[in-house]
Amino acid sequence: MQQKKSQIESDKVILMFREMRRNKQQLSEEATLKILNEATNGVLALDGDNGYTYAVPLSFAYADGKIYFHAALSGHKLDAIKNNDKVSFCVVSQDDVIQETFTTHYVSAIAFGRIRVIEDNNDPEKRRGLELLADKYSPNVDSENREKEINGKMRALVVIVIEVEHLTGKAARELIK
């Protein structure tokens, strides 16, 4: 019975998201995860103020089905998250303009999920998020300096986590092999 219920819940998640219209351009899960692991920035889309969408470029780290960011203790981003925890995050890893054919050769990924803010400095996931970001953006900094930086900033920021519910990758048809 549990397995049957779990399959029904899984089917509901799939039905919540549209099927890609040009599905021949859809990337494999492996290729899509490679985009998330290698890209250095993306755009977080949130419900903003007064019905306007708020899209903000961010550095991020991806691990185990989650996308991690850090932010100041207050601001537009945090206010938007409090109002609606459903978000999307877009990463473009290639965008080559081909003038002669009036097109671009692109590779991108879009993640949909629920977002949450970790404020508690004792929450191990807050530290994990900061360590993932440090590993990605400062891999050659020695561990002592890395720990000093993380410990020094811990109280001055929050870690934001997207639990990815749906992930798609897409490429220009010219790049599909």
PDB file of C-alpha atoms in Angstrom:
ATOM      1  CA  MET A   1       0.000   0.000   0.000  1.00  0.00           C
ATOM      2  CA  GLN A   2       2.822   2.436   0.882  1.00  0.00           C
ATOM      3  CA  GLN A   3       4.502   1.802  -2.485  1.00  0.00           C
ATOM      4  CA  LYS A   4       1.217   2.444  -4.316  1.00  0.00           C
ATOM      5  CA  LYS A   5       0.613   5.703  -2.393  1.00  0.00           C
ATOM      6  CA  SER A   6       4.180   6.822  -3.071  1.00  0.00           C
ATOM      7  CA  GLN A   7       3.734   6.206  -6.840  1.00  0.00           C
ATOM      8  CA  ILE A   8       0.509   8.244  -6.836  1.00  0.00           C
ATOM      9  CA  GLU A   9       2.279  11.135  -5.059  1.00  0.00           C
ATOM     10  CA  SER A  10       5.145  10.889  -7.559  1.00  0.00           C
ATOM     11  CA  ASP A  11       2.676  11.028 -10.466  1.00  0.00           C
ATOM     12  CA  LYS A  12       1.100  14.171  -8.971  1.00  0.00           C
ATOM     13  CA  VAL A  13       4.487  15.913  -8.893  1.00  0.00           C
ATOM     14  CA  ILE A  14       5.072  15.038 -12.545  1.00  0.00           C
ATOM     15  CA  LEU A  15       1.636  16.358 -13.511  1.00  0.00           C
ATOM     16  CA  MET A  16       2.262  19.670 -11.708  1.00  0.00           C
ATOM     17  CA  PHE A  17       4.865  20.653 -14.326  1.00  0.00           C
ATOM     18  CA  ARG A  18       4.399  21.053 -18.053  1.00  0.00           C
ATOM     19  CA  GLU A  19       5.999  18.677 -20.467  1.00  0.00           C
ATOM     20  CA  MET A  20       8.671  20.361 -22.552  1.00  0.00           C
ATOM     21  CA  ARG A  21       7.113  21.394 -25.876  1.00  0.00           C
ATOM     22  CA  ARG A  22      10.269  20.729 -27.885  1.00  0.00           C
ATOM     23  CA  ASN A  23      11.088  17.532 -26.061  1.00  0.00           C
ATOM     24  CA  LYS A  24      13.600  16.442 -28.721  1.00  0.00           C
ATOM     25  CA  GLN A  25      15.805  19.215 -27.336  1.00  0.00           C
ATOM     26  CA  GLN A  26      15.481  17.992 -23.754  1.00  0.00           C
ATOM     27  CA  LEU A  27      18.754  17.029 -22.126  1.00  0.00           C
ATOM     28  CA  SER A  28      19.318  13.901 -20.098  1.00  0.00           C
ATOM     29  CA  GLU A  29      19.291  14.139 -16.325  1.00  0.00           C
ATOM     30  CA  GLU A  30      23.066  13.604 -16.343  1.00  0.00           C
ATOM     31  CA  ALA A  31      23.647  16.511 -18.755  1.00  0.00           C
ATOM     32  CA  THR A  32      21.274  18.754 -16.806  1.00  0.00           C
ATOM     33  CA  LEU A  33      23.012  18.023 -13.502  1.00  0.00           C
ATOM     34  CA  LYS A  34      26.359  18.766 -15.174  1.00  0.00           C
ATOM     35  CA  ILE A  35      25.048  22.260 -16.010  1.00  0.00           C
ATOM     36  CA  LEU A  36      24.081  22.836 -12.364  1.00  0.00           C
ATOM     37  CA  ASN A  37      27.398  21.556 -11.087  1.00  0.00           C
ATOM     38  CA  GLU A  38      29.568  23.561 -13.487  1.00  0.00           C
ATOM     39  CA  ALA A  39      27.755  26.888 -13.912  1.00  0.00           C
ATOM     40  CA  THR A  40      28.827  29.769 -11.680  1.00  0.00           C
ATOM     41  CA  ASN A  41      25.631  31.819 -11.725  1.00  0.00           C
ATOM     42  CA  GLY A  42      21.937  31.606 -12.367  1.00  0.00           C
ATOM     43  CA  VAL A  43      18.741  33.604 -11.961  1.00  0.00           C
ATOM     44  CA  LEU A  44      16.301  32.977  -9.109  1.00  0.00           C
ATOM     45  CA  ALA A  45      12.690  33.890  -9.952  1.00  0.00           C
ATOM     46  CA  LEU A  46      10.339  34.745  -7.098  1.00  0.00           C
ATOM     47  CA  ASP A  47       6.957  36.388  -6.578  1.00  0.00           C
ATOM     48  CA  GLY A  48       7.949  39.971  -5.872  1.00  0.00           C
ATOM     49  CA  ASP A  49       6.102  43.034  -4.680  1.00  0.00           C
ATOM     50  CA  ASN A  50       2.770  44.210  -6.116  1.00  0.00           C
ATOM     51  CA  GLY A  51       2.404  41.285  -8.521  1.00  0.00           C
ATOM     52  CA  TYR A  52       5.768  41.839 -10.212  1.00  0.00           C
ATOM     53  CA  THR A  53       8.062  38.877 -10.676  1.00  0.00           C
ATOM     54  CA  TYR A  54      11.430  39.391  -8.989  1.00  0.00           C
ATOM     55  CA  ALA A  55      14.342  37.711 -10.782  1.00  0.00           C
ATOM     56  CA  VAL A  56      17.769  38.036  -9.208  1.00  0.00           C
ATOM     57  CA  PRO A  57      21.125  36.695 -10.442  1.00  0.00           C
ATOM     58  CA  LEU A  58      23.005  34.653  -7.844  1.00  0.00           C
ATOM     59  CA  SER A  59      26.039  32.505  -7.279  1.00  0.00           C
ATOM     60  CA  PHE A  60      25.006  29.034  -6.105  1.00  0.00           C
ATOM     61  CA  ALA A  61      26.066  25.510  -5.292  1.00  0.00           C
ATOM     62  CA  TYR A  62      24.163  22.328  -6.117  1.00  0.00           C
ATOM     63  CA  ALA A  63      24.287  19.082  -4.137  1.00  0.00           C
ATOM     64  CA  ASP A  64      21.945  16.172  -3.485  1.00  0.00           C
ATOM     65  CA  GLY A  65      18.857  17.666  -5.112  1.00  0.00           C
ATOM     66  CA  LYS A  66      19.283  21.056  -3.432  1.00  0.00           C
ATOM     67  CA  ILE A  67      20.489  24.454  -4.600  1.00  0.00           C
ATOM     68  CA  TYR A  68      22.245  26.623  -2.015  1.00  0.00           C
ATOM     69  CA  PHE A  69      22.730  30.417  -1.883  1.00  0.00           C
ATOM     70  CA  HIS A  70      23.560  32.890   0.839  1.00  0.00           C
ATOM     71  CA  ALA A  71      22.012  36.296   1.458  1.00  0.00           C
ATOM     72  CA  ALA A  72      21.933  39.224   3.847  1.00  0.00           C
ATOM     73  CA  LEU A  73      19.695  38.983   6.896  1.00  0.00           C
ATOM     74  CA  SER A  74      16.956  41.097   5.271  1.00  0.00           C
ATOM     75  CA  GLY A  75      15.891  42.332   1.861  1.00  0.00           C
ATOM     76  CA  HIS A  76      13.597  41.938  -1.112  1.00  0.00           C
ATOM     77  CA  LYS A  77      14.605  38.304  -1.727  1.00  0.00           C
ATOM     78  CA  LEU A  78      13.756  37.210   1.831  1.00  0.00           C
ATOM     79  CA  ASP A  79      10.476  39.119   1.807  1.00  0.00           C
ATOM     80  CA  ALA A  80       9.479  37.405  -1.436  1.00  0.00           C
ATOM     81  CA  ILE A  81      10.389  33.972  -0.028  1.00  0.00           C
ATOM     82  CA  LYS A  82       8.176  34.595   3.020  1.00  0.00           C
ATOM     83  CA  ASN A  83       5.243  35.357   0.713  1.00  0.00           C
ATOM     84  CA  ASN A  84       5.590  32.337  -1.576  1.00  0.00           C
ATOM     85  CA  ASP A  85       7.954  29.396  -1.287  1.00  0.00           C
ATOM     86  CA  LYS A  86       7.483  28.210  -4.898  1.00  0.00           C
ATOM     87  CA  VAL A  87      10.360  29.338  -7.113  1.00  0.00           C
ATOM     88  CA  SER A  88      12.290  28.594 -10.253  1.00  0.00           C
ATOM     89  CA  PHE A  89      16.005  28.904 -10.914  1.00  0.00           C
ATOM     90  CA  CYS A  90      17.492  29.176 -14.399  1.00  0.00           C
ATOM     91  CA  VAL A  91      21.076  28.574 -15.491  1.00  0.00           C
ATOM     92  CA  VAL A  92      22.444  29.219 -18.991  1.00  0.00           C
ATOM     93  CA  SER A  93      25.749  27.460 -19.555  1.00  0.00           C
ATOM     94  CA  GLN A  94      26.149  28.260 -23.248  1.00  0.00           C
ATOM     95  CA  ASP A  95      24.776  31.122 -25.346  1.00  0.00           C
ATOM     96  CA  ASP A  96      26.518  31.479 -28.700  1.00  0.00           C
ATOM     97  CA  VAL A  97      24.918  33.907 -31.146  1.00  0.00           C
ATOM     98  CA  ILE A  98      24.950  32.604 -34.729  1.00  0.00           C
ATOM     99  CA  GLN A  99      24.360  35.750 -36.758  1.00  0.00           C
ATOM    100  CA  GLU A 100      24.105  34.095 -40.167  1.00  0.00           C
ATOM    101  CA  THR A 101      21.172  31.929 -39.132  1.00  0.00           C
ATOM    102  CA  PHE A 102      19.508  34.394 -36.756  1.00  0.00           C
ATOM    103  CA  THR A 103      19.676  32.023 -33.816  1.00  0.00           C
ATOM    104  CA  THR A 104      21.644  31.079 -30.743  1.00  0.00           C
ATOM    105  CA  HIS A 105      23.211  27.804 -29.749  1.00  0.00           C
ATOM    106  CA  TYR A 106      22.269  27.550 -26.078  1.00  0.00           C
ATOM    107  CA  VAL A 107      22.352  25.053 -23.258  1.00  0.00           C
ATOM    108  CA  SER A 108      20.272  25.706 -20.142  1.00  0.00           C
ATOM    109  CA  ALA A 109      18.638  24.182 -17.103  1.00  0.00           C
ATOM    110  CA  ILE A 110      15.593  25.206 -15.109  1.00  0.00           C
ATOM    111  CA  ALA A 111      14.854  23.936 -11.603  1.00  0.00           C
ATOM    112  CA  PHE A 112      11.485  24.295  -9.902  1.00  0.00           C
ATOM    113  CA  GLY A 113      11.055  23.759  -6.213  1.00  0.00           C
ATOM    114  CA  ARG A 114      10.307  24.960  -2.734  1.00  0.00           C
ATOM    115  CA  ILE A 115      12.650  27.438  -1.115  1.00  0.00           C
ATOM    116  CA  ARG A 116      13.431  27.952   2.551  1.00  0.00           C
ATOM    117  CA  VAL A 117      15.691  30.161   4.624  1.00  0.00           C
ATOM    118  CA  ILE A 118      18.074  28.825   7.265  1.00  0.00           C
ATOM    119  CA  GLU A 119      18.702  31.456   9.925  1.00  0.00           C
ATOM    120  CA  ASP A 120      19.788  29.217  12.813  1.00  0.00           C
ATOM    121  CA  ASN A 121      23.584  29.391  13.145  1.00  0.00           C
ATOM    122  CA  ASN A 122      23.562  25.975  14.847  1.00  0.00           C
ATOM    123  CA  ASP A 123      21.791  24.264  11.947  1.00  0.00           C
ATOM    124  CA  PRO A 124      24.374  21.960  10.302  1.00  0.00           C
ATOM    125  CA  GLU A 125      22.765  22.537   6.897  1.00  0.00           C
ATOM    126  CA  LYS A 126      23.582  26.252   7.105  1.00  0.00           C
ATOM    127  CA  ARG A 127      27.264  25.410   7.515  1.00  0.00           C
ATOM    128  CA  ARG A 128      27.027  22.755   4.778  1.00  0.00           C
ATOM    129  CA  GLY A 129      25.610  25.319   2.351  1.00  0.00           C
ATOM    130  CA  LEU A 130      28.451  27.729   3.086  1.00  0.00           C
ATOM    131  CA  GLU A 131      31.019  24.950   2.745  1.00  0.00           C
ATOM    132  CA  LEU A 132      29.575  23.930  -0.630  1.00  0.00           C
ATOM    133  CA  LEU A 133      29.758  27.539  -1.820  1.00  0.00           C
ATOM    134  CA  ALA A 134      33.342  27.860  -0.544  1.00  0.00           C
ATOM    135  CA  ASP A 135      34.319  24.596  -2.250  1.00  0.00           C
ATOM    136  CA  LYS A 136      32.871  25.787  -5.549  1.00  0.00           C
ATOM    137  CA  TYR A 137      34.092  29.388  -5.608  1.00  0.00           C
ATOM    138  CA  SER A 138      37.304  29.208  -3.566  1.00  0.00           C
ATOM    139  CA  PRO A 139      38.607  25.662  -4.026  1.00  0.00           C
ATOM    140  CA  ASN A 140      42.255  26.644  -3.578  1.00  0.00           C
ATOM    141  CA  VAL A 141      41.834  28.486  -0.275  1.00  0.00           C
ATOM    142  CA  ASP A 142      43.312  26.487   2.588  1.00  0.00           C
ATOM    143  CA  SER A 143      40.910  24.982   5.111  1.00  0.00           C
ATOM    144  CA  GLU A 144      42.033  27.233   7.976  1.00  0.00           C
ATOM    145  CA  ASN A 145      41.223  30.445   6.050  1.00  0.00           C
ATOM    146  CA  ARG A 146      38.009  28.927   4.736  1.00  0.00           C
ATOM    147  CA  GLU A 147      36.822  28.052   8.241  1.00  0.00           C
ATOM    148  CA  LYS A 148      37.790  31.503   9.498  1.00  0.00           C
ATOM    149  CA  GLU A 149      35.735  33.132   6.721  1.00  0.00           C
ATOM    150  CA  ILE A 150      32.703  30.892   7.287  1.00  0.00           C
ATOM    151  CA  ASN A 151      32.794  31.377  11.065  1.00  0.00           C
ATOM    152  CA  GLY A 152      33.203  35.134  10.660  1.00  0.00           C
ATOM    153  CA  LYS A 153      30.202  35.473   8.326  1.00  0.00           C
ATOM    154  CA  MET A 154      27.868  32.918   9.908  1.00  0.00           C
ATOM    155  CA  ARG A 155      25.899  35.448  12.003  1.00  0.00           C
ATOM    156  CA  ALA A 156      25.787  38.080   9.247  1.00  0.00           C
ATOM    157  CA  LEU A 157      23.924  36.010   6.672  1.00  0.00           C
ATOM    158  CA  VAL A 158      21.328  33.349   5.988  1.00  0.00           C
ATOM    159  CA  VAL A 159      21.575  30.304   3.773  1.00  0.00           C
ATOM    160  CA  ILE A 160      18.779  29.766   1.305  1.00  0.00           C
ATOM    161  CA  VAL A 161      17.945  26.298  -0.002  1.00  0.00           C
ATOM    162  CA  ILE A 162      15.794  25.184  -2.910  1.00  0.00           C
ATOM    163  CA  GLU A 163      14.547  21.618  -2.620  1.00  0.00           C
ATOM    164  CA  VAL A 164      14.365  20.762  -6.325  1.00  0.00           C
ATOM    165  CA  GLU A 165      11.039  19.168  -7.269  1.00  0.00           C
ATOM    166  CA  HIS A 166      11.397  19.296 -11.058  1.00  0.00           C
ATOM    167  CA  LEU A 167      14.443  19.823 -13.234  1.00  0.00           C
ATOM    168  CA  THR A 168      14.780  20.152 -16.989  1.00  0.00           C
ATOM    169  CA  GLY A 169      17.648  20.842 -19.331  1.00  0.00           C
ATOM    170  CA  LYS A 170      17.399  22.003 -22.904  1.00  0.00           C
ATOM    171  CA  ALA A 171      19.781  22.704 -25.783  1.00  0.00           C
ATOM    172  CA  ALA A 172      19.497  24.204 -29.239  1.00  0.00           C
ATOM    173  CA  ARG A 173      18.616  21.490 -31.728  1.00  0.00           C
ATOM    174  CA  GLU A 174      21.933  22.080 -33.508  1.00  0.00           C
ATOM    175  CA  LEU A 175      23.756  20.922 -30.363  1.00  0.00           C
ATOM    176  CA  ILE A 176      21.721  17.750 -29.803  1.00  0.00           C
ATOM    177  CA  LYS A 177      23.655  14.672 -30.896  1.00  0.00           C
TER     178      LYS A 177
END
